[in-house]
Structure formats: structure tokens, C-alpha cells
Amino acid sequence: MKQSEMLLPTLKENPADAEIKSHQLLVRAGFIRKVASGIYSFLPIGNRVLKKVEAIVREEMENAGAHEMNMTALQPSEFWKETGRWNTFGPELMRIHDRHHREFALGATHEEEVTALIRDEVKSYKQLPLSLYQIQTKFRDEQRPRFGLLRGREFLMKDAYTFHQSYESLDTSYEKMFNAYSNIFSRLGLNFRAVIADSGAMGGKDTHEFMVLSEVGEDTIAYSDSSQYAANIEMAPVVTQYEKSMEEPKEKEKVATPDCKTMADAANYLGHSLAAGLKSIMFKVDEKLVMVITRGDHEVNDVKLKNLYDASFIDLATEEETRTAMGAGFGSLGPISTPDHIEIVADYAVEALVNASCGANEDGFHYKNVTPGKDFEVTQYADLRFIEEGDPSPDGQGTIQFAKGIEVGHVFKLGKFYAEKMNATFLDENGKANTLIMGCYGVGISRTMASIVEQYHDDNGITWPKQVAPYQVHLLALNIKKEEQKELADRIYATLKQAGIEVLYDDRKERAGVKFADSDLIGIPLRVTVGKQAGDGYVECKERVSGEQSDVHEGNLLDQITSFINQ
Amino acid sequence: MKQSEMLLPTLKENPADAEIKSHQLLVRAGFIRKVASGIYSFLPIGNRVLKKVEAIVREEMENAGAHEMNMTALQPSEFWKETGRWNTFGPELMRIHDRHHREFALGATHEEEVTALIRDEVKSYKQLPLSLYQIQTKFRDEQRPRFGLLRGREFLMKDAYTFHQSYESLDTSYEKMFNAYSNIFSRLGLNFRAVIADSGAMGGKDTHEFMVLSEVGEDTIAYSDSSQYAANIEMAPVVTQYEKSMEEPKEKEKVATPDCKTMADAANYLGHSLAAGLKSIMFKVDEKLVMVITRGDHEVNDVKLKNLYDASFIDLATEEETRTAMGAGFGSLGPISTPDHIEIVADYAVEALVNASCGANEDGFHYKNVTPGKDFEVTQYADLRFIEEGDPSPDGQGTIQFAKGIEVGHVFKLGKFYAEKMNATFLDENGKANTLIMGCYGVGISRTMASIVEQYHDDNGITWPKQVAPYQVHLLALNIKKEEQKELADRIYATLKQAGIEVLYDDRKERAGVKFADSDLIGIPLRVTVGKQAGDGYVECKERVSGEQSDVHEGNLLDQITSFINQ
């Protein structure tokens, strides 16, 4: 493609609203342009990358036996009302009505629509399993769109849905999809982890998020330094075996702890480490008050607490609720002489403590030398804390490290959640109606494109991996007004095109400095520069990533390029 | 693809709301499903056809030098307000607001958005011309969605936009696009015409519609039986040379014509042909009343009248307005003794009449023996009637025939219409700001798919042309429970897939009759049936269109199929 004929506007400055590299570089290098907050157009060169990511996703979906289809953006509100998500999805779901005042959702996702379709079209177990996918624009009205393509309001997604007669069949499809996702992100050259995730309100069972490791990620991943284990930090179980202290239990002692508002204040005042104190927090669990105790240096993981109680609602108690129940405020709570109707649950780490300190349920007072079992009983010990760096990995291999991740994919065993609500059934071998079992699987295509830039850039611009680079070769004619340069560059352009190589040809009447800077910014893997040596038939080849460069004669150029591409 | 694993639900009956063949067959054969009125999902087999049409469109766009990009569905209302179309587009433009009450249009077309983009990104004549396209879902809230994909509310379009420094440059791009469109519809195997169309309210100059000839089309095309000439019936000039009657003009005579409400009534009562009467109709042309006279057998073409006056508004006068001005009602109007302030314009055919009749501007009375020039004068003779079948073709070659057409493409010289309203300028060679000149070009992708079915079907189903058929071969195992049939069919399936042939394999446990009927309905060009001769290694090949069939041995099958595909 001749650059002079293309809409490829580069910018010297970062856009004011672009905080992260992918946002800055994709705008500066002419790949995307903002239309409104969280809404981006893809300029031609950006569209090329998008199409390459799409092609890899499509190939892996087909390999996994999924069939491409194309559902609609306008979705009747009736579908969403059947599952209740018309209300629960909240303002993120964009809503519109037609001239006849009929309400529609703008497709944020397609569980409802695909379930409605399959409910109508699948009658018999003979038609199962089914695996369907689409690549389509989605709409979600994010409260705070930001980071360019990473958190947009209109974005490209691949979403897939599978339908099954049995959970075993779902497991098989889930594994195929899981592998397809691993292939996709591997082929894209991404440093990622498949992370055990929370199934949350979707009502499903197993679920994994595919996370691209990146400082700008909004999720924290706990991963093993010695195995493939990785989980969303909320989901990682703590398997630490705590050794009970050998210390002799002493008599508990009530002491004044004036002006101690926090665990740290109290530990400091009492002259012991954070780990030697008990942290007591009041939670509302489905309207019941529960005291949760962890070691002073640990943090309560509320997902674990919620799962322990199989609760549908969980929240911190307010200071007022706490004081009413306990007679003391946040800084002075403890498990000794709590009212009988308040359950106490404690993290396993607490069980191992001897002679710890805790709040006395009286403002400004703590107990010293408190030992669980001796001074108080708990309803239950459980794994209730967040995992920490250095903890043993739950799979028994290595220790846990933390990383930040960008969620680019999600696989999810939905089970019967949607089919039950939408009454989607099939007849089994005995002519009996059964509820369909479902899985769903998403890849954020445009978000993945941005994630690639997060992992592939340097100070001068983007450094696209070959498989998704918008072009394979960037051909520069440094001074297009010099006949010998133009002639050689034109000839090389024709030869490369002829050979089926994707080449962007900078034939603009611009200074060499501008061309070099733009080329680095755009980030095509191989740069071929036609300059002063054009008269001798020599050009310069430079690899974008390594910076390796060499002078190559026109006659050897195609070989050199082909070998670089196939390297 | 194995049919047993696919979502490919066929129906015996036509859907109740499907009036035309493409709608009926695409639903019955499992290509599309209705989600809501005018809103359709594409099932996997339908998506395959869509993608093939897309691929041909994309190829021809690239050949024409257009670059693919991807704009947004959510378009800030500000853009539409700049051109005034936020109001003038009416309820067809779907509108939505985000959680912050900001208004957006759902992309019905992208002139505004692309002009806003180019206004920001193109500064200099050096960046021109530009040619951009996208393939994207569009939204238009049609008053009466119908005919399945032909008039939908959510549909797939290819839209292209070009930007120019000069009208000559626009002409060049227009011609390239025109040729690309001819190639597209030719390659799709469609019987179509490029039709001169009305530039209407878009303010442009040249415009052509690409019309697929079809009885179900909503537009009437006037085309030459001997040349490429074709025009929307509104746009075809009448070039008939009327020979003045040699009859001697008589004295006009006022006669009572009781109960004559129509031209036909009066002609009948007076005992002459329709062509011997004058038809007089009152129009409001930009608030001015104008009497338009045609021969009694002709129809006024209001587009021509509007163009004659270069009017921005035109409508029929009401009976009340007519009576107030003329003293008589609709049935009794005529050009004799009309008030001076009322202009009279007449079609050229009127000039040739002698001794015609006309209304007397008095209810229940007509004049006989009226001759233009003698009995009344007109302000102007002009071409004011609709062309008719049998009229000479405006290009001087042959005579005019009518056909109905489905608009599948539209090319349009927009000129400065949008750029002026949106203040989109560039600096020319002298550093002077100039308004951009634009063209726009659309192809209805999903509508084209339906048009193909309108032209390619028979009583048993669809008869896809090879280049867009969802698969190249439909392989049927008649009785999958018979080991020899299953083995042979499995082997053929593997061989064909291996050879890169797209094959749909009906491996379902269904009766032979069901499989044959479904195969005809789906319409894949070549059917390969594995049946009773499987034991001898023979299968039956049958061409869907010609019905030609032959028994082929497994060993010769791949050759036979390859030669059919390449035929």
C-alpha cells in the first residue's frame, strides 16, 4: 500500500486523555481515533491488525469445532426480562426503543438471544451438542470508559456458546475451548495466564479468565513461580499449614490502649508484631451479623466468606451496627464475650496462635495473652484470607507471586442458569423434557489488540509481532524526489507485492527523519530503506525489534525478506 | 461440515409472514431466523453465504483502491445536527442516550462520521484523494419492515466514501467505483442494471442505483431493449418527437359533461380517446400554484416538474385550494381563462395536439376542439411526463421497456453537500482553504444475498451460484446405519476436505426422502449421494440446477467434482 494514498495520520504528541502505552501509541501511530468517550474508529492500518487477530481467533474456533454465525445487535427486551438481567445488568446495558415504542437492548452479550434461538430450534438430544460463535460489535455503557481500547463502550468481541445434554459433554467442550484460547493467545505472542476466576452472579461452575500480564491490568493474579497454577487473587485458596505456637498459654489480661484506632496502632502500643494480634471484623451475611477473625497481618477475602455461607449477599457492618451489637467500635472488637447470637468464624491461621492480643469489645481496651480454645471458641475455622506473595501455591508446586492482568478471554460453564430461566429444554432418549446445559466463551478482540501493544512496544513506538503486524515490510524511499531512489523503491514495491508480501510503501514527500520516526512508531517488523546507496542497488534492512541492520543488494532482497518472514 | 453437528434447522412450511421467495427459502432452508420485525440472525450456513458475498465486495473494493476501515455504530448526535439530518432523517434514524444523557444516533449511514474524521485528519491537498470503505451493520427503523432481508431494520452494508480536491478527481473515483460495482454484481451472477437515479435531497450530482431485476422489486426501471441504457422511471427523459396533428383547428365549443369525474369519464362521454384530451392538474411548487398539462393518457412526473422549477418543495394542490383559485374542482380544470397569476406549463406532447378537449374551469363543463396556441398560451413547454413502455430510449437506441428492480447498490457524487455543512476543508497548493468534495457508495450485503435467492431458486428450493454457495458439495449418506454407506461416505468426506473442497456431509439419522428434500431446499450446486451402490464403490452425482446426474466410482469422484467446480 502506498502511504501517500492512505489515511495514516501520525501524531508527535500523546493525546491528553491517554494514560497508558497502548492507548497513546495506537492513537499516535494512526491505528484508531476517538469518536466519543470509549468509542473508537479503526483507521485502515488499525483495521488490518484487527482482521489478523480475528483470523487467528476464527481459525482456532473452527479447529475447536465451533460454527460461526451472526446474531443481532438489537435484542428484544423480552429476552432480557426472562432472565431478569433487564434489571440486574444495570446502566451498562444500553437500551433503545423503536418507532412503535418496542424496547430493545443493544447487544452487550448474547446469552439471552442465543438461548431464545436454541429454545426454538433444538427439540431433541440428537441435535446436541452444539457449538456456535460470532465475531461482533458489542455495546456496554461503562461508567468510566478509559485506557483506549482496554475499557471501551463499543468494542469487538468473539463470543461462543455451547449447548449440551450432559455435564460431561459440557466438560469436553469447555476443555476444547480452553485449549483453543490457549492457542489463540500463544499464537498472538502474548504473555498470559489462564486464571481460575469467580463464577459470580452468573450461577455457573468452572470459569477461567485469560489474563495478559501487564502493569496496567486491573485484576491481580496469584500465580505459582514453579507451575501453571494461576488464579484471580479472590479465588486462590490458602493451603499454608500453620504450626501451632509452642509457647505456654498465659492468663489473658485486659489493658488500656488509648488512641489505638487500627491494628497497627494496637500492635505498636502493645509492642508485638501485627501477626501476633487478632483482627476482628463484623460482616453482614444475608442480614445476619458474623464476626470474622484473621491474623492481624492478613486480609479477609470476602468471596471466601460468601462461599463459606453460600450467601447471596455480603457486606461490612457499619460502625453503628457494630456498636449496637458489640458495645464497642471498629478498633476495639474481639471474640471474647461476644453476644451468643453472633457467630464467630476464624481463618485457619488464627488457630495456631498462642498469647495473642485482641480488642476487648470496650472502646480503648484490648486483651493481651489470648489463646483460641482457651479464651474463646469459634463456630468454625476456615480459609478466609487473601493469599499473599510467598504463600505456597495451592497446587503444591512452588510459591505464589502476584501480577497484574488484563482480561482478554473468559470461558465459563454456565450450566442451566439461562436455560432454566428461559425454559429452554430438549427431549432426551426417553422423550422426557430436560433443561439444556450451556457454556459461554468470550474473547475481547479489540482489547486483545491493545494488550498486544502493551506487551510489544519500546520508547520509539509499537513493535508488532509478525503474525498480527499490519504489514510485513515497511519500505521507505528516503527522498522520493531523487529519481534513482524512486525507481528502485517502486521496483522493490512491485516485486514484493508480486511475491504476495504485505508491504507499506512510504512514498510521501516527507523528510527522512519524519519517515524514520513514523516507521518506528507504526512498528512494522522489517524496515527496508532506499536511500543514498540506491544508485548501487543497495538498500538497508532493519529489524524493528532487535534493531539489527544490514545493507542488502536488490538482487538478494526478496530472499532476505522471505527468510526473515519465515524465521 | 457434518450436518449432525450443525445448527441447520429446515422447515416444511413457509413462515406466515414471508411473502416472497427469498424470505421463505432463506428461513425454510435454515439460513436466517427472525429475532424481531426486520431483524434477523444469520445461522451458520447463512453466515457462510454472507461471508462469500463480503469477500467478493472486499476484493473489488481493494481493486478499486479503497482502503478498509471500521467506524462506529454509536455516533454522537452533534455530527448529525451539523448537517441537519438529526431532524430530517426522521424516525428511521434510531436514537439512544448514554448514562450521562449524551445523545447518539445508531449508524444508519456514515457520511457525518466520516466527514468529521476527515475534517480532523486531512489538512492538505497532498493527502487527497482518499478512498475508504467499511463492511458493517447498519440500523434503520423502517416504518414497514418486510420481505425478510430485503427491507430490514438491522442489516449489513458496505459503505465507501471518497474525498477529493477537484470534481475531476471525484469523476475518476466515481468511475472506478461504478466499475467495481458492475464487477461485484456480475461476479455474483446477478441480472442487474446500473440505473440513472434521482439525487434527491442529498444535494449531489450524478448518481446511479444498481438494480437487480426482480418482480418483487419496489422500484420501476425504464431500460432500453437495445442498449445499456437504464434509469429509474422518475429520471428517464422523454425524447419522443411529437408530430403536430395535420387536422384543421376548429372553433372551441363548451359542452356539458355531467357526472364526468375523471379523464376517462370525459373522454368516454365526448367520444374520443384519452390521448385527445388535456389533463390539467394544479401543483404547489414552493407555495406557488402551477397548472401542469399533459396529454390525457400521460402521467405527470413530479420529479421533472420539481427540477424544472429547481424547487425545494412540491405537492398536489388540495381540492379546496384548487377550487379557490380556479372556481372549479379537480374533474373540470383546463387552461382556458385561468387567472393571470397562475402559471401554466405543459408537456411537449400537448403542443402537438389539435382539437383536443379540456375542462372548462366550471364544474360539469368541458371545451371541445381546443388547440394550444390558438385557444390558450402556456408559460413553457417541457418534458413533464413519465416515460412509458414503447417510448424511444433516451440514448437513441431501441425502445423503452419496464422492469421491477431491487436496489442493491448506489453510487453518488455528493459534491460539497456534507463538507460544506460540516466545514470540512483542506489547504490547496496556495495555502488556501477549500471545501472537500465527496462521493459515497453503498452495497447492501444482506439484501444482495436475498436478491441472489430471488434470481436463483426453483420449486424445490434455492439454486445457489457456485461463487456464493455455502458449500461446494452436499454429500448425502442415505442410510447412515448401513456400515458400507457410512464407511464410503466418511472416506469421501475425508478426501474432499483434504482436497480443500467445502463439503456439507448429511450424516444424520434421517430418512432418504428428508435428506433429498433438505438438499434441494438448501441448494448446494453439487449433490453426491452414497446409497445402495455403495458396496460397489459407486455414488450418484447430481447437479442442483440442471438436474443432470450420473453414477461415479469413488476412484473418479474427486476429478469429477474438481472439474464441476472449475467448469
GROMACS .gro file of C-alpha atoms in nm, chain A residues 48-310:
model
  263
   48ARG     CA    1  -0.568  -0.464   0.931
   49VAL     CA    2  -0.443  -0.567   1.275
   50LEU     CA    3  -0.797  -0.626   1.396
   51LYS     CA    4  -0.862  -0.853   1.097
   52LYS     CA    5  -0.546  -1.053   1.168
   53VAL     CA    6  -0.642  -1.106   1.530
   54GLU     CA    7  -0.991  -1.204   1.410
   55ALA     CA    8  -0.846  -1.454   1.162
   56ILE     CA    9  -0.644  -1.631   1.431
   57VAL     CA   10  -0.946  -1.642   1.663
   58ARG     CA   11  -1.165  -1.771   1.380
   59GLU     CA   12  -0.918  -2.044   1.288
   60GLU     CA   13  -0.894  -2.170   1.643
   61MET     CA   14  -1.270  -2.160   1.685
   62GLU     CA   15  -1.314  -2.371   1.372
   63ASN     CA   16  -1.046  -2.612   1.497
   64ALA     CA   17  -1.242  -2.641   1.819
   65GLY     CA   18  -1.549  -2.741   1.615
   66ALA     CA   19  -1.743  -2.418   1.668
   67HIS     CA   20  -1.958  -2.284   1.383
   68GLU     CA   21  -1.965  -1.917   1.303
   69MET     CA   22  -2.299  -1.739   1.295
   70ASN     CA   23  -2.413  -1.382   1.332
   71MET     CA   24  -2.671  -1.267   1.582
   72THR     CA   25  -2.819  -0.921   1.613
   73ALA     CA   26  -2.724  -0.606   1.799
   74LEU     CA   27  -3.089  -0.514   1.857
   75GLN     CA   28  -3.226  -0.762   2.109
   76PRO     CA   29  -3.589  -0.758   2.222
   77SER     CA   30  -3.613  -0.662   2.590
   78GLU     CA   31  -3.842  -0.961   2.644
   79PHE     CA   32  -3.542  -1.196   2.633
   80TRP     CA   33  -3.361  -0.995   2.899
   81LYS     CA   34  -3.669  -0.977   3.117
   82GLU     CA   35  -3.698  -1.355   3.113
   83THR     CA   36  -3.358  -1.390   3.278
   84GLY     CA   37  -3.403  -1.086   3.499
   85ARG     CA   38  -3.095  -0.918   3.354
   86TRP     CA   39  -3.304  -0.633   3.208
   87ASN     CA   40  -3.289  -0.505   3.565
   88THR     CA   41  -2.975  -0.657   3.710
   89PHE     CA   42  -2.742  -0.562   3.424
   90GLY     CA   43  -2.793  -0.202   3.522
   91PRO     CA   44  -2.700   0.106   3.318
   92GLU     CA   45  -2.420  -0.079   3.138
   93LEU     CA   46  -2.688  -0.231   2.918
   94MET     CA   47  -2.780   0.029   2.658
   95ARG     CA   48  -3.149   0.043   2.582
   96ILE     CA   49  -3.337   0.181   2.286
   97HIS     CA   50  -3.694   0.176   2.164
   98ASP     CA   51  -3.818   0.168   1.809
   99ARG     CA   52  -4.081   0.393   1.647
  100HIS     CA   53  -4.352   0.163   1.780
  101HIS     CA   54  -4.216   0.201   2.136
  102ARG     CA   55  -4.090  -0.153   2.149
  103GLU     CA   56  -3.786  -0.184   2.377
  104PHE     CA   57  -3.455  -0.334   2.273
  105ALA     CA   58  -3.121  -0.390   2.440
  106LEU     CA   59  -2.810  -0.313   2.237
  107GLY     CA   60  -2.620  -0.642   2.249
  108ALA     CA   61  -2.379  -0.634   2.543
  109THR     CA   62  -2.358  -1.011   2.528
  110HIS     CA   63  -2.577  -1.278   2.369
  111GLU     CA   64  -2.666  -1.544   2.628
  112GLU     CA   65  -3.032  -1.443   2.617
  113GLU     CA   66  -3.061  -1.422   2.239
  114VAL     CA   67  -2.878  -1.745   2.169
  115THR     CA   68  -3.081  -1.930   2.434
  116ALA     CA   69  -3.403  -1.799   2.278
  117LEU     CA   70  -3.283  -1.922   1.939
  118ILE     CA   71  -3.185  -2.267   2.060
  119ARG     CA   72  -3.507  -2.299   2.259
  120ASP     CA   73  -3.695  -2.260   1.931
  121GLU     CA   74  -3.469  -2.467   1.707
  122VAL     CA   75  -3.341  -2.755   1.916
  123LYS     CA   76  -3.601  -3.014   2.005
  124SER     CA   77  -3.407  -3.333   2.050
  125TYR     CA   78  -3.092  -3.468   2.215
  126LYS     CA   79  -2.997  -3.577   1.862
  127GLN     CA   80  -2.920  -3.213   1.779
  128LEU     CA   81  -2.676  -3.184   2.069
  129PRO     CA   82  -2.405  -3.085   2.144
  130LEU     CA   83  -2.389  -2.756   1.952
  131SER     CA   84  -2.106  -2.508   1.941
  132LEU     CA   85  -2.168  -2.161   1.793
  133TYR     CA   86  -1.968  -1.843   1.781
  134GLN     CA   87  -1.975  -1.498   1.630
  135ILE     CA   88  -1.739  -1.203   1.595
  136GLN     CA   89  -1.937  -0.891   1.653
  137THR     CA   90  -1.956  -0.541   1.791
  138LYS     CA   91  -2.076  -0.525   2.150
  139PHE     CA   92  -2.208  -0.231   2.348
  140ARG     CA   93  -2.159  -0.166   2.719
  141ASP     CA   94  -2.209   0.173   2.869
  142GLU     CA   95  -1.916   0.167   3.112
  143GLN     CA   96  -1.934   0.413   3.397
  144ARG     CA   97  -1.573   0.515   3.340
  145PRO     CA   98  -1.452   0.426   2.991
  146ARG     CA   99  -1.073   0.458   2.980
  147PHE     CA  100  -0.743   0.320   2.859
  148GLY     CA  101  -0.850   0.343   2.493
  149LEU     CA  102  -0.947   0.001   2.364
  150LEU     CA  103  -0.899  -0.164   2.704
  151ARG     CA  104  -1.222  -0.039   2.853
  152GLY     CA  105  -1.447   0.085   2.574
  153ARG     CA  106  -1.819   0.120   2.530
  154GLU     CA  107  -1.835  -0.017   2.177
  155PHE     CA  108  -1.591  -0.298   2.109
  156LEU     CA  109  -1.534  -0.608   1.905
  157MET     CA  110  -1.584  -0.946   2.069
  158LYS     CA  111  -1.579  -1.309   1.976
  159ASP     CA  112  -1.846  -1.480   2.178
  160ALA     CA  113  -1.920  -1.851   2.167
  161TYR     CA  114  -2.195  -2.060   2.320
  162THR     CA  115  -2.220  -2.437   2.359
  163PHE     CA  116  -2.528  -2.646   2.436
  164HIS     CA  117  -2.529  -2.989   2.594
  165GLN     CA  118  -2.733  -3.278   2.714
  166SER     CA  119  -2.494  -3.361   2.998
  167TYR     CA  120  -2.230  -3.200   3.218
  168GLU     CA  121  -1.975  -3.444   3.076
  169SER     CA  122  -2.042  -3.308   2.730
  170LEU     CA  123  -2.005  -2.953   2.865
  171ASP     CA  124  -1.673  -3.052   3.024
  172THR     CA  125  -1.548  -3.178   2.687
  173SER     CA  126  -1.643  -2.856   2.507
  174TYR     CA  127  -1.504  -2.644   2.787
  175GLU     CA  128  -1.172  -2.818   2.754
  176LYS     CA  129  -1.171  -2.771   2.376
  177MET     CA  130  -1.244  -2.402   2.419
  178PHE     CA  131  -0.986  -2.370   2.693
  179ASN     CA  132  -0.726  -2.519   2.461
  180ALA     CA  133  -0.841  -2.301   2.171
  181TYR     CA  134  -0.797  -1.994   2.391
  182SER     CA  135  -0.452  -2.106   2.497
  183ASN     CA  136  -0.365  -2.148   2.130
  184ILE     CA  137  -0.505  -1.808   2.037
  185PHE     CA  138  -0.313  -1.612   2.296
  186SER     CA  139   0.002  -1.816   2.239
  187ARG     CA  140  -0.016  -1.758   1.864
  188LEU     CA  141  -0.063  -1.389   1.929
  189GLY     CA  142   0.265  -1.393   2.116
  190LEU     CA  143   0.111  -1.282   2.442
  191ASN     CA  144   0.249  -1.348   2.788
  192PHE     CA  145  -0.071  -1.464   2.954
  193ARG     CA  146  -0.210  -1.691   3.219
  194ALA     CA  147  -0.532  -1.890   3.233
  195VAL     CA  148  -0.662  -1.788   3.570
  196ILE     CA  149  -0.919  -1.958   3.792
  197ALA     CA  150  -1.193  -1.700   3.829
  198ASP     CA  151  -1.503  -1.631   4.030
  199SER     CA  152  -1.825  -1.754   3.873
  200GLY     CA  153  -2.002  -1.468   4.050
  201ALA     CA  154  -2.363  -1.392   3.974
  202MET     CA  155  -2.371  -1.594   3.653
  203GLY     CA  156  -2.459  -1.901   3.853
  204GLY     CA  157  -2.216  -2.127   3.676
  205LYS     CA  158  -1.944  -2.361   3.795
  206ASP     CA  159  -1.597  -2.364   3.648
  207THR     CA  160  -1.466  -2.049   3.494
  208HIS     CA  161  -1.127  -1.927   3.379
  209GLU     CA  162  -1.013  -1.584   3.277
  210PHE     CA  163  -0.732  -1.548   3.027
  211MET     CA  164  -0.516  -1.267   3.157
  212VAL     CA  165  -0.244  -1.088   2.968
  213LEU     CA  166   0.021  -0.996   3.223
  214SER     CA  167   0.060  -0.621   3.233
  215GLU     CA  168   0.123  -0.347   3.484
  216VAL     CA  169  -0.186  -0.164   3.357
  217GLY     CA  170  -0.415  -0.460   3.423
  218GLU     CA  171  -0.700  -0.403   3.664
  219ASP     CA  172  -0.701  -0.754   3.810
  220THR     CA  173  -0.448  -0.915   4.043
  221ILE     CA  174  -0.339  -1.267   3.963
  222ALA     CA  175  -0.184  -1.507   4.210
  223TYR     CA  176   0.041  -1.745   4.019
  224SER     CA  177   0.293  -2.011   4.105
  225ASP     CA  178   0.658  -1.944   4.036
  226SER     CA  179   0.704  -2.312   3.951
  227SER     CA  180   0.388  -2.434   3.777
  228GLN     CA  181   0.098  -2.331   3.551
  229TYR     CA  182  -0.118  -2.252   3.852
  230ALA     CA  183  -0.283  -1.910   3.839
  231ALA     CA  184  -0.598  -1.773   3.993
  232ASN     CA  185  -0.772  -1.447   4.039
  233ILE     CA  186  -0.648  -1.337   4.379
  234GLU     CA  187  -1.002  -1.368   4.516
  235MET     CA  188  -1.017  -1.731   4.413
  236ALA     CA  189  -0.681  -1.869   4.529
  237PRO     CA  190  -0.717  -2.098   4.832
  238VAL     CA  191  -0.455  -2.069   5.105
  239VAL     CA  192  -0.302  -2.409   5.175
  240THR     CA  193  -0.044  -2.296   5.430
  241GLN     CA  194  -0.003  -2.546   5.715
  242TYR     CA  195   0.023  -2.329   6.025
  243GLU     CA  196   0.230  -2.472   6.305
  244LYS     CA  197   0.077  -2.417   6.646
  245SER     CA  198   0.298  -2.200   6.863
  246MET     CA  199   0.481  -2.398   7.133
  247GLU     CA  200   0.453  -2.108   7.374
  248GLU     CA  201   0.281  -2.173   7.707
  249PRO     CA  202  -0.065  -2.005   7.718
  250LYS     CA  203  -0.075  -1.731   7.977
  251GLU     CA  204  -0.369  -1.574   8.158
  252LYS     CA  205  -0.543  -1.311   7.947
  253GLU     CA  206  -0.503  -0.956   8.070
  254LYS     CA  207  -0.715  -0.650   7.990
  255VAL     CA  208  -0.512  -0.338   7.915
  256ALA     CA  209  -0.596   0.016   7.821
  257THR     CA  210  -0.493   0.100   7.465
  258PRO     CA  211  -0.573   0.471   7.439
  259ASP     CA  212  -0.582   0.632   7.091
  260CYS     CA  213  -0.529   0.299   6.914
  261LYS     CA  214  -0.758   0.319   6.609
  262THR     CA  215  -0.601   0.047   6.395
  263MET     CA  216  -0.443  -0.296   6.426
  264ALA     CA  217  -0.105  -0.134   6.367
  265ASP     CA  218  -0.165   0.120   6.646
  266ALA     CA  219  -0.254  -0.153   6.892
  267ALA     CA  220   0.032  -0.383   6.793
  268ASN     CA  221   0.271  -0.096   6.822
  269TYR     CA  222   0.133   0.014   7.159
  270LEU     CA  223   0.144  -0.341   7.294
  271GLY     CA  224   0.489  -0.399   7.149
  272HIS     CA  225   0.427  -0.701   6.926
  273SER     CA  226   0.414  -0.774   6.555
  274LEU     CA  227   0.094  -0.742   6.352
  275ALA     CA  228   0.092  -1.121   6.322
  276ALA     CA  229   0.055  -1.158   6.699
  277GLY     CA  230  -0.279  -0.973   6.704
  278LEU     CA  231  -0.627  -1.089   6.611
  279LYS     CA  232  -0.815  -0.880   6.359
  280SER     CA  233  -1.191  -0.892   6.426
  281ILE     CA  234  -1.434  -0.760   6.168
  282MET     CA  235  -1.813  -0.760   6.166
  283PHE     CA  236  -1.985  -0.866   5.842
  284LYS     CA  237  -2.347  -0.877   5.740
  285VAL     CA  238  -2.402  -1.213   5.572
  286ASP     CA  239  -2.754  -1.227   5.427
  287GLU     CA  240  -2.863  -0.987   5.708
  288LYS     CA  241  -2.700  -1.200   5.983
  289LEU     CA  242  -2.410  -1.044   6.177
  290VAL     CA  243  -2.092  -1.253   6.174
  291MET     CA  244  -1.756  -1.178   6.337
  292VAL     CA  245  -1.464  -1.277   6.116
  293ILE     CA  246  -1.123  -1.316   6.274
  294THR     CA  247  -0.791  -1.329   6.093
  295ARG     CA  248  -0.437  -1.280   6.198
  296GLY     CA  249  -0.350  -0.910   6.221
  297ASP     CA  250  -0.127  -0.921   5.913
  298HIS     CA  251  -0.389  -1.095   5.695
  299GLU     CA  252  -0.683  -0.957   5.496
  300VAL     CA  253  -1.032  -1.106   5.492
  301ASN     CA  254  -1.128  -1.241   5.148
  302ASP     CA  255  -1.500  -1.171   5.131
  303VAL     CA  256  -1.554  -1.405   4.834
  304LYS     CA  257  -1.438  -1.691   5.054
  305LEU     CA  258  -1.664  -1.576   5.337
  306LYS     CA  259  -1.956  -1.553   5.098
  307ASN     CA  260  -1.887  -1.900   4.964
  308LEU     CA  261  -1.849  -2.040   5.318
  309TYR     CA  262  -2.201  -1.928   5.398
  310ASP     CA  263  -2.330  -1.988   5.043
   0.00000   0.00000   0.00000
